[in-house]
XYZ file of C-alpha atoms in Angstrom:
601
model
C -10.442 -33.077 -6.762
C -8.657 -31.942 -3.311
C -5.036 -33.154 -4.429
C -5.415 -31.281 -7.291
C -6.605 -28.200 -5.658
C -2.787 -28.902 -2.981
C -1.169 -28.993 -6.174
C -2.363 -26.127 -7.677
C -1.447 -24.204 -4.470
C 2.003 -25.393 -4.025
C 2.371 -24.794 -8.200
C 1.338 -20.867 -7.364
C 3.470 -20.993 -3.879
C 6.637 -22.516 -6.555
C 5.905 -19.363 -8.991
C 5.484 -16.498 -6.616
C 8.499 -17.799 -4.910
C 10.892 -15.287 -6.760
C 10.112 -11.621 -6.380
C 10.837 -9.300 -9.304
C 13.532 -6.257 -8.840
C 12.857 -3.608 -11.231
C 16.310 -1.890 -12.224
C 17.278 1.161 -14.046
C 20.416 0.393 -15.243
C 19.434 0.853 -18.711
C 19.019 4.816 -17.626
C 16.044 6.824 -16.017
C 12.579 5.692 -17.491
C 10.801 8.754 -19.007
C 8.332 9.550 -15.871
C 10.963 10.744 -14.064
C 11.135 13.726 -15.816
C 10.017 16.186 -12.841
C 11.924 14.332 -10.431
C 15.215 13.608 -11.840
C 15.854 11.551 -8.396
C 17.675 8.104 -8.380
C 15.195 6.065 -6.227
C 17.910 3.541 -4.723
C 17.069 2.831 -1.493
C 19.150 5.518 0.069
C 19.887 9.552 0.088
C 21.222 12.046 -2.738
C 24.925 13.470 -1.360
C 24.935 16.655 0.079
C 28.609 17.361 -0.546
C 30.823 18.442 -3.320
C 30.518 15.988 -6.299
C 33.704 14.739 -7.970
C 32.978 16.087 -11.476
C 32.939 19.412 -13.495
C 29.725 20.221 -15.873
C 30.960 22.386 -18.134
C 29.453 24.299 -20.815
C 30.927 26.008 -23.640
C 30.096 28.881 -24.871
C 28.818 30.242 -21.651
C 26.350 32.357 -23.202
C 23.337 31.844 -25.887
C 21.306 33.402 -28.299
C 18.100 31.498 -29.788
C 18.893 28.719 -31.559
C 22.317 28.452 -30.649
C 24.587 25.098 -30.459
C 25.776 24.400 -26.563
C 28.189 21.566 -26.161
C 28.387 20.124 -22.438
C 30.840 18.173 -20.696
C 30.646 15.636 -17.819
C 34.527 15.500 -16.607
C 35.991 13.803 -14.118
C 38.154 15.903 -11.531
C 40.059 12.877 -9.894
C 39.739 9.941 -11.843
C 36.607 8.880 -10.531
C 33.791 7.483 -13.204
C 30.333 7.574 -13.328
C 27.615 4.999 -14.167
C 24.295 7.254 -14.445
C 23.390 10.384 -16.111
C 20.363 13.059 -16.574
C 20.408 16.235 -17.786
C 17.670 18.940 -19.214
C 17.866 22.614 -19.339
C 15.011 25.104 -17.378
C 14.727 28.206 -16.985
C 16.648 29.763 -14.119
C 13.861 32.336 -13.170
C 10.183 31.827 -13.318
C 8.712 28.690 -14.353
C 11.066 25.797 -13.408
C 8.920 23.451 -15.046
C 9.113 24.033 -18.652
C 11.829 21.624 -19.820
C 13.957 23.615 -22.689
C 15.439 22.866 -26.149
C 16.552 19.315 -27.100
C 19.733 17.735 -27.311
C 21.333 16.981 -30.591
C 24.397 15.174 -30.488
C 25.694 12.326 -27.573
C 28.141 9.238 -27.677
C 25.384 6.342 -28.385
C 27.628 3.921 -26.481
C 26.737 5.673 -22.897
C 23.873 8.311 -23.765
C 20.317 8.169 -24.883
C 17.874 10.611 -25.557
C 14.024 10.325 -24.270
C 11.262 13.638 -24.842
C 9.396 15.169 -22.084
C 6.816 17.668 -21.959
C 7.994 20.521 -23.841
C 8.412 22.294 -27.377
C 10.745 20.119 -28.539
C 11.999 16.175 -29.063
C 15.049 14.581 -27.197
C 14.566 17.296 -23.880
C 16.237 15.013 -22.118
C 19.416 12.291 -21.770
C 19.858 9.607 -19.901
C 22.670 6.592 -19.817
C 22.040 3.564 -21.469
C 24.183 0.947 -19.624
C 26.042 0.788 -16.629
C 29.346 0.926 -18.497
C 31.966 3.112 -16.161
C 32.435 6.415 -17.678
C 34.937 9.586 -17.329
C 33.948 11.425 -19.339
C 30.658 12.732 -21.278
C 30.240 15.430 -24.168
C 26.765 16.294 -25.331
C 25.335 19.116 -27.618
C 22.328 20.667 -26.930
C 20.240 22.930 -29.432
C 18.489 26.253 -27.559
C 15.192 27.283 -28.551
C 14.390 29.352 -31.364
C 12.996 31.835 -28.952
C 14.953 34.072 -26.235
C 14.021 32.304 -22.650
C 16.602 34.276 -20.900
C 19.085 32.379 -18.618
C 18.947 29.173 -18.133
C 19.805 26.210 -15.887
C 21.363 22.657 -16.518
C 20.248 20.324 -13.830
C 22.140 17.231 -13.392
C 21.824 14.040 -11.699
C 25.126 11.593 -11.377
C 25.516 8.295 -9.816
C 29.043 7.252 -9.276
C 27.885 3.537 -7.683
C 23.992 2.623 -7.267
C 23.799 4.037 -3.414
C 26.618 7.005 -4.059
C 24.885 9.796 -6.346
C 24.253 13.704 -6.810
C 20.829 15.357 -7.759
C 20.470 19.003 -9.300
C 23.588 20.173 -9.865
C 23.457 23.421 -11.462
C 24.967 24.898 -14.388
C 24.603 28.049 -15.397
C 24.020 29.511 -19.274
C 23.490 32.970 -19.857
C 21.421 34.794 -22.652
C 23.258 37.338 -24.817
C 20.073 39.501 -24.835
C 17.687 40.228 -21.543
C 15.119 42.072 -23.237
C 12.102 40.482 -25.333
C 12.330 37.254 -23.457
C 9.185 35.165 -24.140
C 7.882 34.081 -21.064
C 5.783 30.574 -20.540
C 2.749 29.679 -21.387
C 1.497 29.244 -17.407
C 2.872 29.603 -13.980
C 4.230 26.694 -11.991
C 2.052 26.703 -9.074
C 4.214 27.507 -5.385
C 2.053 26.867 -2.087
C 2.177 29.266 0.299
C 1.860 28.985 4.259
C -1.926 28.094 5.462
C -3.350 30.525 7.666
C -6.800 28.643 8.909
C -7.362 25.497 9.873
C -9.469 22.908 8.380
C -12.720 23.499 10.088
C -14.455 20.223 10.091
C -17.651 21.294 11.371
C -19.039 22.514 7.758
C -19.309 18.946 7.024
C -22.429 17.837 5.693
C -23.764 21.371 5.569
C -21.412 23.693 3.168
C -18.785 21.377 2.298
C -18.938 17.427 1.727
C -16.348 15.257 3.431
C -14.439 11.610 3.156
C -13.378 10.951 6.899
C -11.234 8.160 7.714
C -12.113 6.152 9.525
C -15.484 6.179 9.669
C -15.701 6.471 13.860
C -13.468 9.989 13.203
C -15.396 13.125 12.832
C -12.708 15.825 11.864
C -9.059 16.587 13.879
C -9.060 13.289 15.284
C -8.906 11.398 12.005
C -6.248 9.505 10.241
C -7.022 11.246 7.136
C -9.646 13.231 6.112
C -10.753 15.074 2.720
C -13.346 18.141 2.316
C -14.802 19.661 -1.019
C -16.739 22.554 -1.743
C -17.961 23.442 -5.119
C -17.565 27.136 -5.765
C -20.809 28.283 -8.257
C -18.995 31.666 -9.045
C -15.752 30.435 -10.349
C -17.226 26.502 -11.368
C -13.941 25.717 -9.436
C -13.788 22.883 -6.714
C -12.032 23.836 -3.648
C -10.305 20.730 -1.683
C -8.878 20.731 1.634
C -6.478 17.373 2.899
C -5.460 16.053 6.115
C -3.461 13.681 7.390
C -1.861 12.882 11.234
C 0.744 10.448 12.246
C 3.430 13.301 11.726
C 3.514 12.383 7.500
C 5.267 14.277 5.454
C 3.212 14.287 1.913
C -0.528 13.699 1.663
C -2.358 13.127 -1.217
C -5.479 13.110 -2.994
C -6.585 10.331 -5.816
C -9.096 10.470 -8.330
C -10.242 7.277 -9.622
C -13.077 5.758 -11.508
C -12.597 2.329 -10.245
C -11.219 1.915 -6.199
C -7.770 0.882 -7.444
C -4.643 2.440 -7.762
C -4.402 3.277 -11.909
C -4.908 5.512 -14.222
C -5.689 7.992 -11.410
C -5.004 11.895 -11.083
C -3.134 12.685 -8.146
C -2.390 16.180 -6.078
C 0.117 16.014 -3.506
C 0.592 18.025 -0.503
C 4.442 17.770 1.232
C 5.793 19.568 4.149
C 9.087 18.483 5.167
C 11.601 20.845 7.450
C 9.777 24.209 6.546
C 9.509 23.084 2.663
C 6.339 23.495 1.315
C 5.292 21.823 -2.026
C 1.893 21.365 -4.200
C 2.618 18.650 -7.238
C -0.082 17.632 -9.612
C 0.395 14.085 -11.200
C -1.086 10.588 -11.649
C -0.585 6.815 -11.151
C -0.409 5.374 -14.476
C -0.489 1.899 -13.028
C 1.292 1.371 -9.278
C 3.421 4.512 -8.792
C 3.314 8.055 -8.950
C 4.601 10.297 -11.591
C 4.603 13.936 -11.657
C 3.375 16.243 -14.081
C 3.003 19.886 -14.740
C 1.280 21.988 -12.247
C -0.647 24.191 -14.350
C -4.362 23.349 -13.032
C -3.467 24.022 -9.318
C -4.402 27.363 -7.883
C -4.654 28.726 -4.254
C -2.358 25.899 -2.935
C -1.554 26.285 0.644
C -0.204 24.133 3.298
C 0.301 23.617 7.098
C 2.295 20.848 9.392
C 1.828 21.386 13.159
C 1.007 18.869 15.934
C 1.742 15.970 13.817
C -1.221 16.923 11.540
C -0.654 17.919 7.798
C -2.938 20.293 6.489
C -3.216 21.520 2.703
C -5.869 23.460 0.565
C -6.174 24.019 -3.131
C -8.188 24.777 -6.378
C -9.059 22.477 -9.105
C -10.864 23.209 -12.078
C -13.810 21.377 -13.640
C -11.683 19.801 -16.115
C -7.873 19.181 -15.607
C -5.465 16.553 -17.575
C -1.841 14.535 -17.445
C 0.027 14.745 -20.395
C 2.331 12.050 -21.368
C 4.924 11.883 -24.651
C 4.702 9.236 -27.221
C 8.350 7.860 -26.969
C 7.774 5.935 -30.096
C 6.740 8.961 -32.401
C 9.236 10.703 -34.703
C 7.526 13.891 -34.140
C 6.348 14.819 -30.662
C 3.085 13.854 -29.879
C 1.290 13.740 -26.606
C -1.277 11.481 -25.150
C -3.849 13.888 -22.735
C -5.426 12.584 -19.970
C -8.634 14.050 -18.899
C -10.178 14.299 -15.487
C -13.794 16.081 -15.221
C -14.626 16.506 -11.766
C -18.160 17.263 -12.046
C -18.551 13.689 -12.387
C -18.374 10.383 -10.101
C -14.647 9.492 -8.593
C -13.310 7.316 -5.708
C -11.633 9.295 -3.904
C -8.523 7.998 -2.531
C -6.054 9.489 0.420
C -2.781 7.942 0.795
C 0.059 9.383 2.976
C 3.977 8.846 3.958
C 7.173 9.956 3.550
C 9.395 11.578 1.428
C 12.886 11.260 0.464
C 15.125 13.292 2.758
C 16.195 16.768 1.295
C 14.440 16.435 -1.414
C 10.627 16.500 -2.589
C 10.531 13.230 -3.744
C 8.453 10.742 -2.376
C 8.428 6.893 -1.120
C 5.569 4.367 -2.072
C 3.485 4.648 1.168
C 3.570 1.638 2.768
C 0.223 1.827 4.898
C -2.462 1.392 2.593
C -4.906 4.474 1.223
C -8.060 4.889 2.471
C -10.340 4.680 -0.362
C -14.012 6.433 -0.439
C -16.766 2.979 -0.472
C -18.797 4.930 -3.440
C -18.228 7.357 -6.572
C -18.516 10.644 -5.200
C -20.674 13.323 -6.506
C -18.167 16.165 -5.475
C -21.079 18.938 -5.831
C -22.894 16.804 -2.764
C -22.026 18.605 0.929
C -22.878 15.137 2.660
C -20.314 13.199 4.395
C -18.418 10.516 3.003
C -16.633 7.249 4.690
C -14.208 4.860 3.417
C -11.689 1.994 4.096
C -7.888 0.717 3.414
C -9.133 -2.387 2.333
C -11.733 -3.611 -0.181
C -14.736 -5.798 0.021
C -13.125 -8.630 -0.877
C -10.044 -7.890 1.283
C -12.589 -7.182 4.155
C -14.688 -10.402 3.689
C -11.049 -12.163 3.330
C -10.002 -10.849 6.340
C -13.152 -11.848 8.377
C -13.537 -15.375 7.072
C -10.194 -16.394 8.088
C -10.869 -14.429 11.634
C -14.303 -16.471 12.106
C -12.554 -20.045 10.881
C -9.806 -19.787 12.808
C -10.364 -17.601 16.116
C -14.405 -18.925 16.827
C -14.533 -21.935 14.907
C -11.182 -23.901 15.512
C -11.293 -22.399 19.062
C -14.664 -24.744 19.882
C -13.486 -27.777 17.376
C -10.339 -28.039 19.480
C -11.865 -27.767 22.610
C -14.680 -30.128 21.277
C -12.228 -33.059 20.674
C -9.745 -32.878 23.242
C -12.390 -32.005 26.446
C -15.832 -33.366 25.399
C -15.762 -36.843 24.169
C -17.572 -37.952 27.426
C -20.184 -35.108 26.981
C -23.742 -36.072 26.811
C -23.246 -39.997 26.971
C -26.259 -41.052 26.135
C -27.514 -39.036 23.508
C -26.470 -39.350 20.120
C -26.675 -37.819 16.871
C -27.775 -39.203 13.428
C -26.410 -42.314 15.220
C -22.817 -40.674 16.590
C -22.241 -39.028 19.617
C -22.710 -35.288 19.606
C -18.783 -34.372 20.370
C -18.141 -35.795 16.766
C -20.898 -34.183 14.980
C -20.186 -31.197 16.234
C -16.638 -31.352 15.722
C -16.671 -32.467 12.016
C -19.509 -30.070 11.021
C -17.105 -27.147 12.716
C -14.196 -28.645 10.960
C -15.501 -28.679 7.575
C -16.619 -25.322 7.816
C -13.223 -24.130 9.104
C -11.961 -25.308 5.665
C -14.875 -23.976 3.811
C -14.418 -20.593 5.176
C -10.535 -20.547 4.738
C -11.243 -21.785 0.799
C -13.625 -19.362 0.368
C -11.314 -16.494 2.231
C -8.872 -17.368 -0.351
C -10.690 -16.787 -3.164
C -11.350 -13.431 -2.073
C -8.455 -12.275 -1.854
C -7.055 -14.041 -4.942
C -9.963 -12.173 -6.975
C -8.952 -9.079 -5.512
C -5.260 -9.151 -6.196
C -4.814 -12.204 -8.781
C -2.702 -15.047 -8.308
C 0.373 -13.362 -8.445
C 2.022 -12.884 -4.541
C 2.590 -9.318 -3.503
C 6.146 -8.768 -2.038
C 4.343 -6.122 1.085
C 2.188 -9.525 1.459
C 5.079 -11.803 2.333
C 5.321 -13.907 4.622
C 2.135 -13.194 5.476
C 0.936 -15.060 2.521
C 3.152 -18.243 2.105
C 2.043 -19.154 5.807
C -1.235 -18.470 4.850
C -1.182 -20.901 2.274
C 0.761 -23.448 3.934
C -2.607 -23.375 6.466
C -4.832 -24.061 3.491
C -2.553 -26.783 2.395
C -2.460 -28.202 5.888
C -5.911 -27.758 7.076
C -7.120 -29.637 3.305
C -4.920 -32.669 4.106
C -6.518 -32.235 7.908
C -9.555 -32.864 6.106
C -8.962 -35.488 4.341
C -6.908 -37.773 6.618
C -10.318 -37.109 8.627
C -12.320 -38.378 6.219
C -10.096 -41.356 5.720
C -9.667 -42.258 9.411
C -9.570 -46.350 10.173
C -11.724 -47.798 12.391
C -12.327 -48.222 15.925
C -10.840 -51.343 16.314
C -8.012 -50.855 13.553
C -4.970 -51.724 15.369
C -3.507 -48.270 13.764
C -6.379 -46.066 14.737
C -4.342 -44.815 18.434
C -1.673 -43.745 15.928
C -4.218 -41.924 12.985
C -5.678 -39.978 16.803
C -2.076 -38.989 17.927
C -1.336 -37.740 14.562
C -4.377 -35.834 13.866
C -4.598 -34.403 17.127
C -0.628 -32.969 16.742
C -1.402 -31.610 13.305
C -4.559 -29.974 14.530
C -2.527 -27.848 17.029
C 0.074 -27.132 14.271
C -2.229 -26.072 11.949
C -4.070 -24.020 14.748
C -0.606 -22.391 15.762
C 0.239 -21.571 11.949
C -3.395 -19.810 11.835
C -2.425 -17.352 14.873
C 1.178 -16.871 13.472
C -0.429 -15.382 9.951
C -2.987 -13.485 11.926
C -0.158 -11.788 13.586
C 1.628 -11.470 10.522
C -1.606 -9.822 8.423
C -2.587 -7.308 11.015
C 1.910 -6.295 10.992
C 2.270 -6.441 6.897
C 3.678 -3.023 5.970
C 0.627 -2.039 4.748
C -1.844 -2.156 7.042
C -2.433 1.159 9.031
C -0.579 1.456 12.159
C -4.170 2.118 14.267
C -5.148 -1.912 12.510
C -1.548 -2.697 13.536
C -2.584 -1.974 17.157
C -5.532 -2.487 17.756
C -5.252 -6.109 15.557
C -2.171 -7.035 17.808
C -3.811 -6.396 21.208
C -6.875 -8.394 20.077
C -4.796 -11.609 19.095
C -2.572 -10.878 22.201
C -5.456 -10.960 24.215
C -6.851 -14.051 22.480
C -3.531 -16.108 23.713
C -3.707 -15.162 26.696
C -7.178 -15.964 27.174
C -6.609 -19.481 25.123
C -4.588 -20.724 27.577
C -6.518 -19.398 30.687
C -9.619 -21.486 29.463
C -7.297 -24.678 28.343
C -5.630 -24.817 32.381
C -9.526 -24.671 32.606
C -10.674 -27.316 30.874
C -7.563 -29.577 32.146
C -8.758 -28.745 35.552
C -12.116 -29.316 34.644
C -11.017 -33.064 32.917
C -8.543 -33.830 36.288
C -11.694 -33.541 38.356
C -14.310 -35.850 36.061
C -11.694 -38.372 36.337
C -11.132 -38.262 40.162
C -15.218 -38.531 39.969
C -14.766 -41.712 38.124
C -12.437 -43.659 40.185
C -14.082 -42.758 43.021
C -17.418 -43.842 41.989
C -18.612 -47.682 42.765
C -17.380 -50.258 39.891
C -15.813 -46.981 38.147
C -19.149 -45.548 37.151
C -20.504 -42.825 37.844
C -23.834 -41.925 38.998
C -26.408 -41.423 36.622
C -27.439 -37.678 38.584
C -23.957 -37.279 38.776
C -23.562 -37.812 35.385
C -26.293 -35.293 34.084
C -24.755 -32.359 36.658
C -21.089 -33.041 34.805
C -22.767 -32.736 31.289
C -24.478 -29.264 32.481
C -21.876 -27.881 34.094
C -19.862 -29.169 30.851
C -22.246 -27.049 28.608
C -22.550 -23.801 30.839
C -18.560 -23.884 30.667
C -18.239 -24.522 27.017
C -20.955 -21.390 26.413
C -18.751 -19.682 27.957
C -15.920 -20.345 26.313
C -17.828 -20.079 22.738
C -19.014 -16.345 24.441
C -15.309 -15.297 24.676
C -14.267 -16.550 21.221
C -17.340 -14.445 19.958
C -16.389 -11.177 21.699
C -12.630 -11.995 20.619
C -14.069 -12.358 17.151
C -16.123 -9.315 16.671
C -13.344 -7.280 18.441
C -10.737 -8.355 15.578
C -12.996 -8.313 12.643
C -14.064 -4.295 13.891
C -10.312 -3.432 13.520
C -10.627 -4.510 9.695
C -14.255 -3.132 9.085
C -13.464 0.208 11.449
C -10.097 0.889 8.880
């Protein structure tokens, strides 16, 4: 049963070896239709591009036929395209017209939310290009002037976002404005005040020690009677520059509604979008109201209306007419809330996958309730993980260590279902170090699958290179030769040296899960002093014990016939116990203090 268990392990460790890179060279996948921003790794150019967008005629009526052209001014090509037209006063959202006509080698077409099909090109390969000529179709209503926002990538870190090309309308008057206004957030003028919580407002602080201005991140709610709007206000510290608030009916990230709150250099921006699985798209801004925002000592402050019932609208690619999937979200019921926060993409309003993880609310949220809330960055199972492995292999491996190196000779004369106590103890300690680290596992296997997250690594292959270890610990244990086997000096040496490499592995992927990219910086901190700490101290009470050992054996050989006295036997034992108590005292204080930076975050 246990070999196949190491096999199965090292089959997962052989699968999870290679990490996936997702790739766009087969153009920009339809939810980037409000962003229009090459994620690759690395800033849009800020100067002059080497290409001409021009547009011909230069003016429109409805209905009209526009050809484009993407030329090169000094030779040099270009690999990616996207293009849509917007309106060039008013709402910037509203993608406009469709496009018509595009070389099928290079371009392809993809539909975003709008009035018509095809809103939107893209490239289809990475093939080098020169030159580009599209036609686009306007609307068959006057929108007045409009805008042709481009994004070009010469080579994957070398590209240009929103470049601008202008097309006029023939006729200014009788322009048919949209259907809504693109939410803009304004400056905002009071502070959060935190000390309505639980009385006129209900609150999620994070973490749950925080009680306002001295949180991580915090969200309040307030349910408005009047209007049957829901007023929410965000904060975040750590000098972020977006915050954001989840809605989620499980405490995952999926198939959750998602308002965003950015301040970065003086620009201030409200987005309303979701996570249709692990990353963020954004959508149309047409629920928001009252959006304001504030960044000032290193906090990030935003405040904004939702109504009972809001939705995300996505386009069936598939369909040859355009069809929309909506996405509901009716706040008068239960939700997760979930607060994640980071950066965004310099000069732009695009942002990065936060790598600390979200704090996420511990119960559905009735957002009507003016209680207070608490929540954590990791899950139950990730929590239990976490403190299994920090009881098995801080408290537990600490004492069966000890045990076997510094207390063979401890209580001679008593024994233990027939074996001295040392030996008892120790493999009773040592199966449940494997036990726990088995079980710890599982945990975190159930809550993430079997696949190996890249942010885990290599957090997790030394992980389970301990479980692999410690399992073949066990067994060699079990299959140990005798006392009087002539290779039984050897099978001690050799299970003693793995022992301390296995023990030494252990600390190294504490260290490395409390530093994963992750976990909150405040963990980060707080998790590193603790195991810092525990070092030191481990090899304080080893000089200890070796001092401790040095004297019993000056005892012995100075004792008549090399024995020693019975009394002074019984002192050694006591003073053997009161020393290992405290030892087992300082693992337990060690212990509690890491497993309160998982439970406090």
């Amino acid at each position: 049963m246990w070999p196949r268990r190491v096999l199965t392990i090292a089959w997962i460790m052989l699968n999870t070896a290679c990490i996936n890179v997702e790739s766009y060279s087969v153009g920009a996948p339809s939810g980037t239709c409000f962003t229009r921003y090459p994620k690759h790794k690395t800033a849009a150019q800020t100067s002059a591009p080497p290409y001409d967008i021009q547009v011909s005629p230069n003016q429109y009526k409805a209905g009209d036929t526009i050809t484009l052209t993407v030329v090169s001014k000094d030779g040099a090509t270009f690999k990616g395209l996207q293009m849509a037209a917007f309106r060039a006063t008013g709402n910037d959202e509203e993608i406009l017209g469709q496009f018509i006509e595009f070389p099928e080698d290079k371009i392809k077409s993809f539909t975003c939310v709008g009035s018509y099909k095809n809103n939107m090109i893209t490239h289809k390969n990475e093939k080098p290009a020169w030159n580009v000529t599209v036609k686009w179709r306007a609307p068959e209503t006057n929108v007045g002037d409009i805008l042709f926002k481009t994004s070009l990538v010469q080579v994957y870190d070398l590209f240009w976002v929103d470049l601008k090309t202008d097309l006029l309308a023939l006729n200014h008057s009788n322009i048919v404005e949209s259907s809504y206004k693109a939410i803009k957030a304004t400056q905002l003028i009071s502070e959060i005040n935190f000390s309505e919580c639980g009385e006129t407002k209900g609150c999620l602080l994070y973490p749950a020690t925080c009680s306002g201005t001295d949180c991580v991140a915090a969200v309040t709610f307030h349910y408005d009677t009047d209007s049957g709007n829901y007023q929410f206000e965000l904060m975040s510290s750590n000098q972020q520059d977006y915050v954001s608030l989840g809605f989620s009916d499980d405490n995952l990230m999926g198939k959750d509604e998602v308002v965003l709150c950015i301040s970065k250099n003086g620009n201030l921006n409200i987005q309303h979008g979701w996570n249709p699985s692990y990353h963020y798209e954004r959508k149309l801004t047409r629920f928001l109201s009252q959006a304001e925002i504030r960044a000032s000592d290193g906090r990030l402050q935003c405040r904004f209306m939702l109504p009972r019932f809001s939705s995300v609208v996505t386009v069936n690619q598939e369909a040859d007419v355009l069809e929309y999937f909506n996405q509901t979200f009716d706040h008068s019921e239960r939700w997760y809330l979930q607060i994640a926060w980071g950066k965004v993409i310099p000069a732009s309003d695009v942002i990065s996958k936060h790598e600390e993880s979200p704090a996420v609310s511990y119960q559905k949220i009735d957002l009507k309730k003016n209680e207070i809330f608490t929540g954590s960055s990791y899950g139950y199972l990730v929590q239990a993980h976490a403190t299994l492995m920090i009881v098995a292999w801080i408290f537990l491996t600490g004492i069966v260590t000890v045990i076997s190196r510094h207390y063979r000779d401890w209580m001679p004369r008593t024994r233990w279902f027939g074996t001295k106590v040392w030996f008892q103890i120790h493999r009773a300690l040592a199966i449940g170090v494997v036990s726990l680290t088995v079980i710890a596992f599982t945990c975190v296997f159930s809550q993430f699958g079997l696949e190996i997250r890249k942010s885990s690594v290599p957090h997790s292959y030394v992980g389970l290179t301990v479980l692999t270890l410690v399992i073949l610990q066990l067994i060699f244990g079990m299959l140990r030769p005798g006392p009087d086997d002539q290779v039984r000096v050897y099978f001690n040496w050799g299970h003693q040296v793995l022992g301390q490499i296995i023990h030494l592995l252990a600390a190294v992927t504490m260290f490395l899960g409390f530093n994963m990219k992750q976990t909150v910086y405040n963990v980060k901190s707080f998790g590193t002093t603790v195991l810092c700490v525990w070092l030191v101290g481990q090899l304080a009470w080893h000089i200890i014990f070796e001092i401790i050992k040095c004297k019993g054996k000056r005892q012995e050989s100075s004792s008549i016939n090399g024995e020693v006295e019975k009394d002074k036997k019984d002192k050694t034992s006591k003073s053997l116990t009161l020393v290992l108590l405290l030892y087992a005292l300082f693992l337990l204080i060690v212990t509690i203090a890491a497993m309160s930076a998982v439970f406090i975050y």
